[in-house]
Amino acid sequence: MRPRRSLARALAAAALLPAGTACADGSPPPAPPAQAASATPTDRSTTRELRVTLDGRPVGATLHDTPPARDFAKLLPLTLELEDFHDTERVAALPRRLDTSGAPEPVRAGPGDIAYYAPWGNLALFHRDGPAPSADLLVLGRLDAGPGQLGRATRITLEAAPSPAPRSPS
């Protein structure tokens, strides 16, 4: 066991050596590794607020600023009947397919994500972690609802939230 532990320490130290020498000569540090594709896009710089009710109860929600999410917003207002799909998501058919051109890189859907499954043209509300990232599944936004509430939901109403009034200069 000792030789393996020593080898692991030596490898870890060797991995840090290039980073330390790059900083010592005044050059910028190396870029951190890219985040794994399984991260949910919760930090989009621009989002659009929605008014949403799940089974008549209001919940907060936002859409990401992506071409497919903007196309989805054109369908609003919507009221959809939800069905269970594999005890992971609640799904409903949309009135038309979304334009998926310009979609961001695929990510793994997680609890609270609003997603679009392109092959079937349906909306999916995840209450558990979804499948591996796929170009067929586009995360459109987020719901501020717990897994229990999402897992039992049978009806969702989505509306565009009114834009805030412009502030007058004071």
mmCIF file of N, CA and C in Angstrom, residues 47-170:
data_model
loop_
_atom_site.group_PDB
_atom_site.id
_atom_site.type_symbol
_atom_site.label_atom_id
_atom_site.label_comp_id
_atom_site.label_asym_id
_atom_site.label_seq_id
_atom_site.Cartn_x
_atom_site.Cartn_y
_atom_site.Cartn_z
ATOM 1 N N THR A 47 -32.398 36.032 -18.211
ATOM 2 C CA THR A 47 -33.532 35.137 -18.096
ATOM 3 C C THR A 47 -34.810 35.941 -18.233
ATOM 4 N N ARG A 48 -35.880 35.244 -18.482
ATOM 5 C CA ARG A 48 -37.191 35.870 -18.600
ATOM 6 C C ARG A 48 -38.088 35.265 -17.539
ATOM 7 N N GLU A 49 -38.698 36.114 -16.734
ATOM 8 C CA GLU A 49 -39.590 35.640 -15.681
ATOM 9 C C GLU A 49 -40.897 35.131 -16.285
ATOM 10 N N LEU A 50 -41.454 34.111 -15.664
ATOM 11 C CA LEU A 50 -42.746 33.555 -16.054
ATOM 12 C C LEU A 50 -43.685 33.569 -14.865
ATOM 13 N N ARG A 51 -44.977 33.583 -15.155
ATOM 14 C CA ARG A 51 -45.984 33.329 -14.123
ATOM 15 C C ARG A 51 -46.446 31.907 -14.356
ATOM 16 N N VAL A 52 -46.279 31.077 -13.334
ATOM 17 C CA VAL A 52 -46.590 29.660 -13.475
ATOM 18 C C VAL A 52 -47.432 29.214 -12.298
ATOM 19 N N THR A 53 -48.408 28.372 -12.600
ATOM 20 C CA THR A 53 -49.130 27.680 -11.535
ATOM 21 C C THR A 53 -49.050 26.190 -11.812
ATOM 22 N N LEU A 54 -48.793 25.443 -10.759
ATOM 23 C CA LEU A 54 -48.826 23.982 -10.796
ATOM 24 C C LEU A 54 -50.022 23.562 -9.964
ATOM 25 N N ASP A 55 -50.975 22.928 -10.601
ATOM 26 C CA ASP A 55 -52.197 22.509 -9.913
ATOM 27 C C ASP A 55 -52.823 23.667 -9.143
ATOM 28 N N GLY A 56 -52.826 24.853 -9.759
ATOM 29 C CA GLY A 56 -53.444 26.039 -9.168
ATOM 30 C C GLY A 56 -52.591 26.776 -8.156
ATOM 31 N N ARG A 57 -51.407 26.281 -7.849
ATOM 32 C CA ARG A 57 -50.525 26.935 -6.868
ATOM 33 C C ARG A 57 -49.408 27.672 -7.598
ATOM 34 N N PRO A 58 -49.202 28.958 -7.292
ATOM 35 C CA PRO A 58 -48.154 29.706 -7.991
ATOM 36 C C PRO A 58 -46.745 29.232 -7.612
ATOM 37 N N VAL A 59 -45.874 29.179 -8.599
ATOM 38 C CA VAL A 59 -44.456 28.870 -8.385
ATOM 39 C C VAL A 59 -43.646 29.829 -9.240
ATOM 40 N N GLY A 60 -42.462 30.165 -8.779
ATOM 41 C CA GLY A 60 -41.577 31.016 -9.565
ATOM 42 C C GLY A 60 -40.970 30.228 -10.708
ATOM 43 N N ALA A 61 -40.693 30.913 -11.800
ATOM 44 C CA ALA A 61 -40.093 30.242 -12.950
ATOM 45 C C ALA A 61 -39.396 31.256 -13.841
ATOM 46 N N THR A 62 -38.355 30.799 -14.523
ATOM 47 C CA THR A 62 -37.640 31.633 -15.480
ATOM 48 C C THR A 62 -37.320 30.807 -16.720
ATOM 49 N N LEU A 63 -37.213 31.505 -17.842
ATOM 50 C CA LEU A 63 -36.736 30.895 -19.080
ATOM 51 C C LEU A 63 -35.342 31.429 -19.350
ATOM 52 N N HIS A 64 -34.462 30.571 -19.855
ATOM 53 C CA HIS A 64 -33.131 31.005 -20.253
ATOM 54 C C HIS A 64 -33.240 31.814 -21.537
ATOM 55 N N ASP A 65 -32.250 32.625 -21.796
ATOM 56 C CA ASP A 65 -32.231 33.429 -23.019
ATOM 57 C C ASP A 65 -31.523 32.647 -24.117
ATOM 58 N N THR A 66 -32.247 31.692 -24.715
ATOM 59 C CA THR A 66 -31.727 30.879 -25.812
ATOM 60 C C THR A 66 -32.771 30.891 -26.927
ATOM 61 N N PRO A 67 -32.358 30.645 -28.161
ATOM 62 C CA PRO A 67 -33.352 30.633 -29.244
ATOM 63 C C PRO A 67 -34.518 29.661 -29.013
ATOM 64 N N PRO A 68 -34.292 28.417 -28.575
ATOM 65 C CA PRO A 68 -35.444 27.539 -28.337
ATOM 66 C C PRO A 68 -36.358 28.046 -27.211
ATOM 67 N N ALA A 69 -35.797 28.631 -26.160
ATOM 68 C CA ALA A 69 -36.615 29.161 -25.062
ATOM 69 C C ALA A 69 -37.434 30.358 -25.537
ATOM 70 N N ARG A 70 -36.843 31.200 -26.379
ATOM 71 C CA ARG A 70 -37.599 32.332 -26.930
ATOM 72 C C ARG A 70 -38.742 31.832 -27.828
ATOM 73 N N ASP A 71 -38.504 30.757 -28.588
ATOM 74 C CA ASP A 71 -39.564 30.191 -29.416
ATOM 75 C C ASP A 71 -40.667 29.614 -28.534
ATOM 76 N N PHE A 72 -40.289 28.974 -27.437
ATOM 77 C CA PHE A 72 -41.279 28.453 -26.490
ATOM 78 C C PHE A 72 -42.128 29.601 -25.937
ATOM 79 N N ALA A 73 -41.505 30.729 -25.619
ATOM 80 C CA ALA A 73 -42.229 31.875 -25.058
ATOM 81 C C ALA A 73 -43.309 32.377 -26.018
ATOM 82 N N LYS A 74 -43.125 32.176 -27.318
ATOM 83 C CA LYS A 74 -44.135 32.597 -28.299
ATOM 84 C C LYS A 74 -45.422 31.778 -28.165
ATOM 85 N N LEU A 75 -45.358 30.610 -27.535
ATOM 86 C CA LEU A 75 -46.539 29.767 -27.348
ATOM 87 C C LEU A 75 -47.398 30.204 -26.158
ATOM 88 N N LEU A 76 -46.850 31.047 -25.298
ATOM 89 C CA LEU A 76 -47.542 31.413 -24.060
ATOM 90 C C LEU A 76 -48.691 32.365 -24.350
ATOM 91 N N PRO A 77 -49.768 32.296 -23.591
ATOM 92 C CA PRO A 77 -50.012 31.449 -22.419
ATOM 93 C C PRO A 77 -50.399 30.022 -22.827
ATOM 94 N N LEU A 78 -50.065 29.090 -21.949
ATOM 95 C CA LEU A 78 -50.347 27.675 -22.161
ATOM 96 C C LEU A 78 -50.872 27.049 -20.872
ATOM 97 N N THR A 79 -51.829 26.178 -21.009
ATOM 98 C CA THR A 79 -52.236 25.307 -19.906
ATOM 99 C C THR A 79 -52.127 23.886 -20.433
ATOM 100 N N LEU A 80 -51.366 23.065 -19.729
ATOM 101 C CA LEU A 80 -51.083 21.707 -20.191
ATOM 102 C C LEU A 80 -51.402 20.682 -19.102
ATOM 103 N N GLU A 81 -51.924 19.547 -19.529
ATOM 104 C CA GLU A 81 -52.139 18.415 -18.633
ATOM 105 C C GLU A 81 -50.844 17.602 -18.604
ATOM 106 N N LEU A 82 -50.369 17.277 -17.412
ATOM 107 C CA LEU A 82 -49.089 16.589 -17.241
ATOM 108 C C LEU A 82 -49.282 15.105 -16.933
ATOM 109 N N GLU A 83 -48.380 14.302 -17.456
ATOM 110 C CA GLU A 83 -48.359 12.868 -17.185
ATOM 111 C C GLU A 83 -46.978 12.464 -16.698
ATOM 112 N N ASP A 84 -46.923 11.399 -15.932
ATOM 113 C CA ASP A 84 -45.645 10.891 -15.451
ATOM 114 C C ASP A 84 -44.879 10.213 -16.587
ATOM 115 N N PHE A 85 -43.566 10.392 -16.571
ATOM 116 C CA PHE A 85 -42.716 9.666 -17.504
ATOM 117 C C PHE A 85 -41.540 9.102 -16.711
ATOM 118 N N HIS A 86 -41.517 7.804 -16.537
ATOM 119 C CA HIS A 86 -40.441 7.057 -15.861
ATOM 120 C C HIS A 86 -40.136 7.546 -14.451
ATOM 121 N N ASP A 87 -41.127 8.080 -13.766
ATOM 122 C CA ASP A 87 -40.950 8.553 -12.391
ATOM 123 C C ASP A 87 -39.775 9.522 -12.262
ATOM 124 N N THR A 88 -39.508 10.258 -13.344
ATOM 125 C CA THR A 88 -38.396 11.211 -13.374
ATOM 126 C C THR A 88 -38.867 12.590 -13.792
ATOM 127 N N GLU A 89 -39.870 12.638 -14.645
ATOM 128 C CA GLU A 89 -40.343 13.906 -15.203
ATOM 129 C C GLU A 89 -41.845 13.846 -15.435
ATOM 130 N N ARG A 90 -42.440 15.022 -15.514
ATOM 131 C CA ARG A 90 -43.844 15.168 -15.900
ATOM 132 C C ARG A 90 -43.808 15.738 -17.313
ATOM 133 N N VAL A 91 -44.589 15.174 -18.222
ATOM 134 C CA VAL A 91 -44.523 15.569 -19.629
ATOM 135 C C VAL A 91 -45.897 15.977 -20.155
ATOM 136 N N ALA A 92 -45.863 16.813 -21.223
ATOM 137 C CA ALA A 92 -47.083 17.242 -21.907
ATOM 138 C C ALA A 92 -46.728 17.593 -23.340
ATOM 139 N N ALA A 93 -47.659 17.319 -24.242
ATOM 140 C CA ALA A 93 -47.468 17.670 -25.646
ATOM 141 C C ALA A 93 -47.649 19.177 -25.823
ATOM 142 N N LEU A 94 -46.810 19.763 -26.661
ATOM 143 C CA LEU A 94 -46.941 21.184 -27.001
ATOM 144 C C LEU A 94 -47.790 21.322 -28.263
ATOM 145 N N PRO A 95 -48.379 22.496 -28.482
ATOM 146 C CA PRO A 95 -49.221 22.681 -29.663
ATOM 147 C C PRO A 95 -48.453 22.623 -30.990
ATOM 148 N N ARG A 96 -47.164 22.841 -30.956
ATOM 149 C CA ARG A 96 -46.317 22.727 -32.148
ATOM 150 C C ARG A 96 -44.892 22.445 -31.701
ATOM 151 N N ARG A 97 -44.080 21.992 -32.633
ATOM 152 C CA ARG A 97 -42.658 21.759 -32.342
ATOM 153 C C ARG A 97 -41.925 23.091 -32.241
ATOM 154 N N LEU A 98 -40.883 23.109 -31.422
ATOM 155 C CA LEU A 98 -40.065 24.311 -31.271
ATOM 156 C C LEU A 98 -38.933 24.319 -32.285
ATOM 157 N N ASP A 99 -38.508 25.515 -32.657
ATOM 158 C CA ASP A 99 -37.334 25.673 -33.509
ATOM 159 C C ASP A 99 -36.116 25.485 -32.605
ATOM 160 N N THR A 100 -35.313 24.475 -32.874
ATOM 161 C CA THR A 100 -34.158 24.164 -32.014
ATOM 162 C C THR A 100 -32.848 24.689 -32.592
ATOM 163 N N SER A 101 -32.905 25.420 -33.701
ATOM 164 C CA SER A 101 -31.652 25.960 -34.248
ATOM 165 C C SER A 101 -31.081 26.978 -33.262
ATOM 166 N N GLY A 102 -29.783 26.986 -33.153
ATOM 167 C CA GLY A 102 -29.108 27.885 -32.219
ATOM 168 C C GLY A 102 -29.168 27.432 -30.776
ATOM 169 N N ALA A 103 -29.523 26.169 -30.555
ATOM 170 C CA ALA A 103 -29.605 25.652 -29.182
ATOM 171 C C ALA A 103 -28.215 25.591 -28.559
ATOM 172 N N PRO A 104 -28.124 25.848 -27.251
ATOM 173 C CA PRO A 104 -26.826 25.745 -26.576
ATOM 174 C C PRO A 104 -26.378 24.289 -26.474
ATOM 175 N N GLU A 105 -25.151 24.092 -26.017
ATOM 176 C CA GLU A 105 -24.620 22.745 -25.807
ATOM 177 C C GLU A 105 -25.536 21.977 -24.861
ATOM 178 N N PRO A 106 -25.745 20.696 -25.112
ATOM 179 C CA PRO A 106 -26.620 19.905 -24.230
ATOM 180 C C PRO A 106 -26.054 19.803 -22.819
ATOM 181 N N VAL A 107 -26.970 19.777 -21.874
ATOM 182 C CA VAL A 107 -26.628 19.564 -20.464
ATOM 183 C C VAL A 107 -27.600 18.537 -19.899
ATOM 184 N N ARG A 108 -27.230 17.962 -18.804
ATOM 185 C CA ARG A 108 -28.111 17.000 -18.136
ATOM 186 C C ARG A 108 -29.193 17.769 -17.388
ATOM 187 N N ALA A 109 -30.445 17.411 -17.612
ATOM 188 C CA ALA A 109 -31.555 18.042 -16.906
ATOM 189 C C ALA A 109 -31.568 17.553 -15.457
ATOM 190 N N GLY A 110 -31.941 18.450 -14.571
ATOM 191 C CA GLY A 110 -32.013 18.111 -13.156
ATOM 192 C C GLY A 110 -33.333 18.562 -12.559
ATOM 193 N N PRO A 111 -33.543 18.269 -11.289
ATOM 194 C CA PRO A 111 -34.798 18.646 -10.637
ATOM 195 C C PRO A 111 -35.078 20.142 -10.776
ATOM 196 N N GLY A 112 -36.282 20.462 -11.220
ATOM 197 C CA GLY A 112 -36.693 21.848 -11.401
ATOM 198 C C GLY A 112 -36.516 22.357 -12.821
ATOM 199 N N ASP A 113 -35.846 21.609 -13.676
ATOM 200 C CA ASP A 113 -35.628 22.076 -15.040
ATOM 201 C C ASP A 113 -36.877 21.922 -15.899
ATOM 202 N N ILE A 114 -37.105 22.938 -16.726
ATOM 203 C CA ILE A 114 -38.117 22.904 -17.775
ATOM 204 C C ILE A 114 -37.350 22.553 -19.038
ATOM 205 N N ALA A 115 -37.733 21.488 -19.713
ATOM 206 C CA ALA A 115 -36.978 21.040 -20.882
ATOM 207 C C ALA A 115 -37.913 20.724 -22.050
ATOM 208 N N TYR A 116 -37.314 20.624 -23.216
ATOM 209 C CA TYR A 116 -38.033 20.282 -24.440
ATOM 210 C C TYR A 116 -37.374 19.056 -25.040
ATOM 211 N N TYR A 117 -38.165 18.006 -25.278
ATOM 212 C CA TYR A 117 -37.657 16.799 -25.911
ATOM 213 C C TYR A 117 -38.041 16.856 -27.385
ATOM 214 N N ALA A 118 -37.065 17.189 -28.218
ATOM 215 C CA ALA A 118 -37.312 17.468 -29.634
ATOM 216 C C ALA A 118 -37.925 16.305 -30.418
ATOM 217 N N PRO A 119 -37.467 15.054 -30.257
ATOM 218 C CA PRO A 119 -38.052 13.983 -31.073
ATOM 219 C C PRO A 119 -39.566 13.815 -30.889
ATOM 220 N N TRP A 120 -40.073 14.067 -29.712
ATOM 221 C CA TRP A 120 -41.505 13.915 -29.467
ATOM 222 C C TRP A 120 -42.231 15.255 -29.468
ATOM 223 N N GLY A 121 -41.497 16.362 -29.407
ATOM 224 C CA GLY A 121 -42.121 17.683 -29.376
ATOM 225 C C GLY A 121 -42.863 17.959 -28.089
ATOM 226 N N ASN A 122 -42.332 17.446 -26.956
ATOM 227 C CA ASN A 122 -43.049 17.662 -25.701
ATOM 228 C C ASN A 122 -42.232 18.458 -24.688
ATOM 229 N N LEU A 123 -42.966 18.998 -23.730
ATOM 230 C CA LEU A 123 -42.389 19.718 -22.610
ATOM 231 C C LEU A 123 -42.167 18.723 -21.486
ATOM 232 N N ALA A 124 -41.057 18.859 -20.779
ATOM 233 C CA ALA A 124 -40.744 17.971 -19.660
ATOM 234 C C ALA A 124 -40.364 18.806 -18.449
ATOM 235 N N LEU A 125 -40.950 18.488 -17.324
ATOM 236 C CA LEU A 125 -40.623 19.125 -16.043
ATOM 237 C C LEU A 125 -39.959 18.064 -15.188
ATOM 238 N N PHE A 126 -38.677 18.232 -14.917
ATOM 239 C CA PHE A 126 -37.923 17.201 -14.198
ATOM 240 C C PHE A 126 -38.057 17.373 -12.695
ATOM 241 N N HIS A 127 -38.361 16.264 -12.018
ATOM 242 C CA HIS A 127 -38.367 16.268 -10.558
ATOM 243 C C HIS A 127 -37.258 15.370 -10.009
ATOM 244 N N ARG A 128 -36.514 14.725 -10.910
ATOM 245 C CA ARG A 128 -35.313 13.948 -10.583
ATOM 246 C C ARG A 128 -34.278 14.238 -11.653
ATOM 247 N N ASP A 129 -33.052 13.778 -11.432
ATOM 248 C CA ASP A 129 -32.027 13.951 -12.452
ATOM 249 C C ASP A 129 -32.443 13.236 -13.725
ATOM 250 N N GLY A 130 -32.207 13.910 -14.846
ATOM 251 C CA GLY A 130 -32.555 13.353 -16.143
ATOM 252 C C GLY A 130 -31.439 12.484 -16.695
ATOM 253 N N PRO A 131 -31.606 12.083 -17.966
ATOM 254 C CA PRO A 131 -30.605 11.240 -18.611
ATOM 255 C C PRO A 131 -29.338 12.027 -18.923
ATOM 256 N N ALA A 132 -28.357 11.340 -19.465
ATOM 257 C CA ALA A 132 -27.104 11.983 -19.870
ATOM 258 C C ALA A 132 -27.413 13.083 -20.883
ATOM 259 N N PRO A 133 -26.538 14.095 -20.978
ATOM 260 C CA PRO A 133 -26.763 15.175 -21.943
ATOM 261 C C PRO A 133 -26.984 14.629 -23.353
ATOM 262 N N SER A 134 -27.932 15.236 -24.052
ATOM 263 C CA SER A 134 -28.275 14.816 -25.401
ATOM 264 C C SER A 134 -28.758 16.028 -26.180
ATOM 265 N N ALA A 135 -28.420 16.100 -27.456
ATOM 266 C CA ALA A 135 -28.879 17.207 -28.301
ATOM 267 C C ALA A 135 -30.392 17.170 -28.477
ATOM 268 N N ASP A 136 -31.037 16.048 -28.152
ATOM 269 C CA ASP A 136 -32.491 15.929 -28.275
ATOM 270 C C ASP A 136 -33.242 16.568 -27.116
ATOM 271 N N LEU A 137 -32.569 16.782 -25.975
ATOM 272 C CA LEU A 137 -33.209 17.325 -24.783
ATOM 273 C C LEU A 137 -32.612 18.695 -24.483
ATOM 274 N N LEU A 138 -33.430 19.728 -24.612
ATOM 275 C CA LEU A 138 -32.965 21.103 -24.421
ATOM 276 C C LEU A 138 -33.561 21.682 -23.147
ATOM 277 N N VAL A 139 -32.712 22.136 -22.237
ATOM 278 C CA VAL A 139 -33.191 22.775 -21.016
ATOM 279 C C VAL A 139 -33.568 24.211 -21.376
ATOM 280 N N LEU A 140 -34.835 24.550 -21.135
ATOM 281 C CA LEU A 140 -35.368 25.865 -21.492
ATOM 282 C C LEU A 140 -35.375 26.837 -20.323
ATOM 283 N N GLY A 141 -35.462 26.325 -19.104
ATOM 284 C CA GLY A 141 -35.566 27.209 -17.946
ATOM 285 C C GLY A 141 -35.657 26.419 -16.656
ATOM 286 N N ARG A 142 -36.145 27.103 -15.594
ATOM 287 C CA ARG A 142 -36.199 26.518 -14.250
ATOM 288 C C ARG A 142 -37.521 26.848 -13.580
ATOM 289 N N LEU A 143 -37.981 25.905 -12.785
ATOM 290 C CA LEU A 143 -39.135 26.098 -11.911
ATOM 291 C C LEU A 143 -38.647 26.106 -10.473
ATOM 292 N N ASP A 144 -39.196 27.001 -9.669
ATOM 293 C CA ASP A 144 -38.854 27.032 -8.244
ATOM 294 C C ASP A 144 -39.883 26.216 -7.472
ATOM 295 N N ALA A 145 -39.849 24.916 -7.716
ATOM 296 C CA ALA A 145 -40.768 23.998 -7.033
ATOM 297 C C ALA A 145 -39.967 22.781 -6.600
ATOM 298 N N GLY A 146 -40.347 22.219 -5.483
ATOM 299 C CA GLY A 146 -39.650 21.058 -4.967
ATOM 300 C C GLY A 146 -39.976 19.800 -5.749
ATOM 301 N N PRO A 147 -39.119 18.786 -5.624
ATOM 302 C CA PRO A 147 -39.343 17.536 -6.336
ATOM 303 C C PRO A 147 -40.691 16.887 -6.028
ATOM 304 N N GLY A 148 -41.144 16.981 -4.792
ATOM 305 C CA GLY A 148 -42.431 16.381 -4.433
ATOM 306 C C GLY A 148 -43.586 17.044 -5.158
ATOM 307 N N GLN A 149 -43.587 18.381 -5.167
ATOM 308 C CA GLN A 149 -44.650 19.108 -5.857
ATOM 309 C C GLN A 149 -44.603 18.836 -7.368
ATOM 310 N N LEU A 150 -43.423 18.834 -7.942
ATOM 311 C CA LEU A 150 -43.283 18.562 -9.377
ATOM 312 C C LEU A 150 -43.683 17.130 -9.709
ATOM 313 N N GLY A 151 -43.310 16.195 -8.870
ATOM 314 C CA GLY A 151 -43.596 14.789 -9.124
ATOM 315 C C GLY A 151 -45.075 14.440 -9.089
ATOM 316 N N ARG A 152 -45.869 15.245 -8.407
ATOM 317 C CA ARG A 152 -47.311 14.999 -8.300
ATOM 318 C C ARG A 152 -48.138 15.883 -9.233
ATOM 319 N N ALA A 153 -47.519 16.869 -9.866
ATOM 320 C CA ALA A 153 -48.260 17.860 -10.658
ATOM 321 C C ALA A 153 -49.027 17.209 -11.803
ATOM 322 N N THR A 154 -50.262 17.674 -12.006
ATOM 323 C CA THR A 154 -51.093 17.163 -13.094
ATOM 324 C C THR A 154 -51.456 18.244 -14.113
ATOM 325 N N ARG A 155 -51.264 19.499 -13.748
ATOM 326 C CA ARG A 155 -51.627 20.599 -14.648
ATOM 327 C C ARG A 155 -50.689 21.779 -14.417
ATOM 328 N N ILE A 156 -50.228 22.378 -15.510
ATOM 329 C CA ILE A 156 -49.375 23.557 -15.420
ATOM 330 C C ILE A 156 -49.930 24.649 -16.329
ATOM 331 N N THR A 157 -49.918 25.867 -15.827
ATOM 332 C CA THR A 157 -50.265 27.042 -16.621
ATOM 333 C C THR A 157 -49.047 27.941 -16.629
ATOM 334 N N LEU A 158 -48.633 28.335 -17.828
ATOM 335 C CA LEU A 158 -47.460 29.199 -18.003
ATOM 336 C C LEU A 158 -47.878 30.456 -18.746
ATOM 337 N N GLU A 159 -47.475 31.598 -18.219
ATOM 338 C CA GLU A 159 -47.754 32.890 -18.846
ATOM 339 C C GLU A 159 -46.505 33.747 -18.759
ATOM 340 N N ALA A 160 -46.357 34.643 -19.729
ATOM 341 C CA ALA A 160 -45.256 35.601 -19.667
ATOM 342 C C ALA A 160 -45.547 36.579 -18.535
ATOM 343 N N ALA A 161 -44.575 36.822 -17.705
ATOM 344 C CA ALA A 161 -44.736 37.801 -16.629
ATOM 345 C C ALA A 161 -44.667 39.195 -17.240
ATOM 346 N N PRO A 162 -45.429 40.126 -16.699
ATOM 347 C CA PRO A 162 -45.348 41.491 -17.245
ATOM 348 C C PRO A 162 -43.949 42.058 -17.057
ATOM 349 N N SER A 163 -43.508 42.791 -18.045
ATOM 350 C CA SER A 163 -42.198 43.451 -17.946
ATOM 351 C C SER A 163 -42.285 44.558 -16.924
ATOM 352 N N PRO A 164 -41.201 44.757 -16.150
ATOM 353 C CA PRO A 164 -41.229 45.850 -15.165
ATOM 354 C C PRO A 164 -41.322 47.188 -15.894
ATOM 355 N N ALA A 165 -42.053 48.107 -15.295
ATOM 356 C CA ALA A 165 -42.181 49.444 -15.873
ATOM 357 C C ALA A 165 -40.832 50.141 -15.856
ATOM 358 N N PRO A 166 -40.515 50.900 -16.909
ATOM 359 C CA PRO A 166 -39.230 51.611 -16.910
ATOM 360 C C PRO A 166 -39.207 52.649 -15.786
ATOM 361 N N ARG A 167 -38.059 52.798 -15.184
ATOM 362 C CA ARG A 167 -37.897 53.756 -14.088
ATOM 363 C C ARG A 167 -37.636 55.138 -14.673
ATOM 364 N N SER A 168 -38.267 56.103 -14.073
ATOM 365 C CA SER A 168 -38.006 57.475 -14.519
ATOM 366 C C SER A 168 -36.808 58.006 -13.745
ATOM 367 N N PRO A 169 -35.977 58.819 -14.388
ATOM 368 C CA PRO A 169 -34.795 59.355 -13.686
ATOM 369 C C PRO A 169 -35.222 60.254 -12.542
ATOM 370 N N SER A 170 -34.529 60.140 -11.433
ATOM 371 C CA SER A 170 -34.856 60.946 -10.254
ATOM 372 C C SER A 170 -33.863 62.043 -10.069
#
